């Protein structure tokens, strides 16, 4: 047994012995309101976290920036020869005005299935399948509690951390993280690390622990086909004045083949196929697609048999909105003045957001459209048979950390040590886009997502919850991360960590 | 000079001599509020009309049905050997809550261009280019005033009507004419006639008088392509779960070729090309398309050089609404749960509304869609790769009266006699759909539209107005209609009057 296994065993013993105290501490923590918009509540949570860190001997402080919620930060030092890992979580939470809350969002209730467990910390056994219902139990106070309890477990067992740790607990993630990049830029030395771990989000649908090595980037555009200057009577002018809704659907139809592949010139040029290690990881992901299709009511997914993860290696061209006047009872007999589609493009690493929008615009122009950036004048409309307006919104590129590299091996080792089954899902990429670009780009550090929560946690919705077994996993995982192994190759850090 | 020319000359003299009295009477008439929803106001207008008819010796009465606005009806008898014409107008008006009214909608103001004419009935000359601004001046009180003044003109000149006339003034046209068919059915004998004349709408854009011999029918359908049971995260599931908005645009694109023609099997099967007489009439229509294109900001109309009227001989397939979630600032990164298009089909005579919807649905099915009439169950969704819901709304068929037939010749003769230039536009069909089906279908009578108002009358909008010259034309026209010529072939009436 190495030090990491010792640390995980110490965490397991600590849970066994002190489970009710951990639970009580966590219940107190989630009882503190933390809706992002309520800055006083959020500050109180930040103060409480700093106090908890200081009580455990961690040098903690709050970073302030204008009127924004403070960052809670702290360092745990293992020695200058040791690698440094950054641990990120956020202590603010979503609003609680959703319909359907069965209990008070800030008065946590423990349930066994539908039944309330009235005295969960009475000394009896705590069932890992119980769940705690309250806002931010999963998203994202659990990792903070897990860190605190892991510190206690290691202290009890007199195990020293094997790596330096820099902590960053953010208070405005659910409000858009608008100050995070500036906070990082202003404190780049302090937040320097060999890797950053984003402790947020859910583990795999199969309840197997999961490490996520990449995200897709995102670019957005709105495309409006311009018709007559005002909506016209569809009887008087229909099939004489060209209808921009028809022009839009016919233009869009030229962008995709019937099998769902995008036929815009060069759209897939920069696709990097999965590496050997990623293919192995993909084939080891537990089957869950059939359940998803059944849940969504879908007959056949796109992609001619490719797995969902493999599909995420390609950029997507998604219609997220389409509007050319109301339908159903609200429809009017008009020939609409314009028709608009809103598109989001999800980008694997290597696809530049602006360049991908250029490809789409180039395609539109090749279909004979004069493309404007804002509504053209009536003379400009009359000068072109086909007129469109495109609004560009390139957000950020995607990123991916190699599964088989030193970061991947170290993190997967920790998660494997903490996993009850010894199994871990190595997910090469999320289909979604998470602004961990701040760590990847501002700090130029390999960044992976290290989730703890159950996938069915009702994140962002009413009745958010965490399965207690997942909190326990989080504590073991934090113990394993503090004693991270296989870190020899981590330093010196290289800047070409992106795959 | 025949009796019709005498009658028109008598009307002209009456206008010359009594113009200010006519104007004063009309100003009093349009001062009466008549918004369809205000039933008491509407009833007061009906009573006033009946009183005006009785004062002129016309047997008038109100027909009542439930709580609906009454029909004002009346008969003028010329003798059992004479043909009977029906004259329709409506005395209710649009709401007046539009932005932009420069003067009180029910306090009429006479203007010369932008300038108010402060005392238009002081005895000086009345300029036919002056306009009267008030709700319902054009739509549709002017024809009622024109009838009253024409009765006065003929009485002054001791000219007897040459045809029997049955009057129908409706009080709920702007609210949808929901009781009109029932009123007609219940009084079919009373309203029996050899032709019905719908006195509503504007004359030609060139200010030339116009008679309209047909309208297109209309059918509507909503088509919804079904996607996942709820909107999904476009990053996590985009390009794996099929997007119904893509499926919808690709389906729609199969319905039309790039030149605007519909390629749905059999869509144009029942198109009847213009007759010789209609082609002559079309070629005589004053040029106005260039001005319309300039006004609308359009480079090239559809139809490969066909005139706008010729286009109206074909059924249209118009996208009137398109919705797959919001665009622009309100767009969300979702893969939408469904995508809907609302379509209206304008129908020349001979195209059955239900059958045309069948053709569209057949096309959808041939593209591989399972078509449902309401939202399918999750099992039904999962059983078909492509799922759509179609809601059918067949309204009514189109109609067209032959320009060269006895009705056409008689009406065109009257309009020519009343026209200052001697010119009349014989418009074979409107592109739009007017529910004159009630006359055509319930009474089985050839029905034509006989408008009087200027085309730029701001109908349905703020600052509705009528050009006084158009009111004068209306009076001459009513005198000509009461002394209708070339009616020998009108009786006996045949039921195959439709072209």
Short mmCIF file of N, CA and C in Angstrom, two decimals, chain A residues 49-50 53 58-63 70-75 165-169 187 190-191 196:
data_model
loop_
_atom_site.label_atom_id
_atom_site.label_comp_id
_atom_site.label_asym_id
_atom_site.label_seq_id
_atom_site.Cartn_x
_atom_site.Cartn_y
_atom_site.Cartn_z
N UNK A 49 -16.44 29.50 4.89
CA UNK A 49 -15.46 28.57 4.29
C UNK A 49 -14.05 28.94 4.76
N UNK A 50 -13.73 30.25 4.73
CA UNK A 50 -12.39 30.68 5.16
C UNK A 50 -12.14 30.27 6.61
N UNK A 53 -11.42 26.61 6.86
CA UNK A 53 -10.04 26.31 6.40
C UNK A 53 -9.05 26.69 7.49
N UNK A 58 -5.27 25.65 7.44
CA UNK A 58 -4.95 26.04 6.07
C UNK A 58 -4.92 27.56 6.00
N UNK A 59 -3.84 28.09 5.45
CA UNK A 59 -3.78 29.55 5.27
C UNK A 59 -4.85 29.93 4.26
N UNK A 60 -5.83 30.69 4.68
CA UNK A 60 -6.96 31.03 3.80
C UNK A 60 -7.11 32.53 3.75
N UNK A 61 -7.55 33.02 2.60
CA UNK A 61 -7.88 34.45 2.53
C UNK A 61 -8.94 34.68 1.45
N UNK A 62 -9.55 35.84 1.52
CA UNK A 62 -10.53 36.21 0.51
C UNK A 62 -9.88 37.19 -0.46
N UNK A 63 -10.09 36.96 -1.75
CA UNK A 63 -9.68 37.93 -2.76
C UNK A 63 -10.92 38.73 -3.16
N UNK A 70 -16.40 37.49 -3.35
CA UNK A 70 -14.96 37.21 -3.18
C UNK A 70 -14.60 35.80 -3.62
N UNK A 71 -13.35 35.63 -4.03
CA UNK A 71 -12.80 34.27 -4.16
C UNK A 71 -12.28 33.88 -2.79
N UNK A 72 -12.57 32.64 -2.39
CA UNK A 72 -11.92 32.09 -1.21
C UNK A 72 -10.73 31.30 -1.71
N UNK A 73 -9.55 31.60 -1.21
CA UNK A 73 -8.39 30.86 -1.65
C UNK A 73 -7.58 30.41 -0.44
N UNK A 74 -6.70 29.49 -0.67
CA UNK A 74 -5.86 29.00 0.42
C UNK A 74 -4.80 28.10 -0.16
N UNK A 75 -3.75 27.85 0.59
CA UNK A 75 -2.67 26.98 0.12
C UNK A 75 -2.37 25.93 1.17
N UNK A 165 -1.16 22.31 -2.70
CA UNK A 165 -2.54 22.51 -3.18
C UNK A 165 -2.87 24.00 -3.10
N UNK A 166 -3.40 24.53 -4.19
CA UNK A 166 -3.95 25.88 -4.14
C UNK A 166 -5.45 25.78 -4.37
N UNK A 167 -6.18 26.42 -3.47
CA UNK A 167 -7.64 26.31 -3.51
C UNK A 167 -8.25 27.56 -4.14
N UNK A 168 -9.32 27.38 -4.85
CA UNK A 168 -10.07 28.52 -5.41
C UNK A 168 -11.55 28.17 -5.34
N UNK A 169 -12.24 28.84 -4.43
CA UNK A 169 -13.68 28.65 -4.33
C UNK A 169 -14.36 29.93 -4.80
N UNK A 187 -3.87 37.47 -10.28
CA UNK A 187 -3.21 36.64 -9.26
C UNK A 187 -2.59 35.40 -9.92
N UNK A 190 0.00 33.40 -7.90
CA UNK A 190 -0.63 32.69 -6.78
C UNK A 190 -1.35 31.43 -7.26
N UNK A 191 -2.02 31.55 -8.39
CA UNK A 191 -2.82 30.42 -8.89
C UNK A 191 -2.03 29.52 -9.84
N UNK A 196 -5.07 22.04 -13.01
CA UNK A 196 -6.24 22.49 -12.26
C UNK A 196 -7.33 21.44 -12.37
#
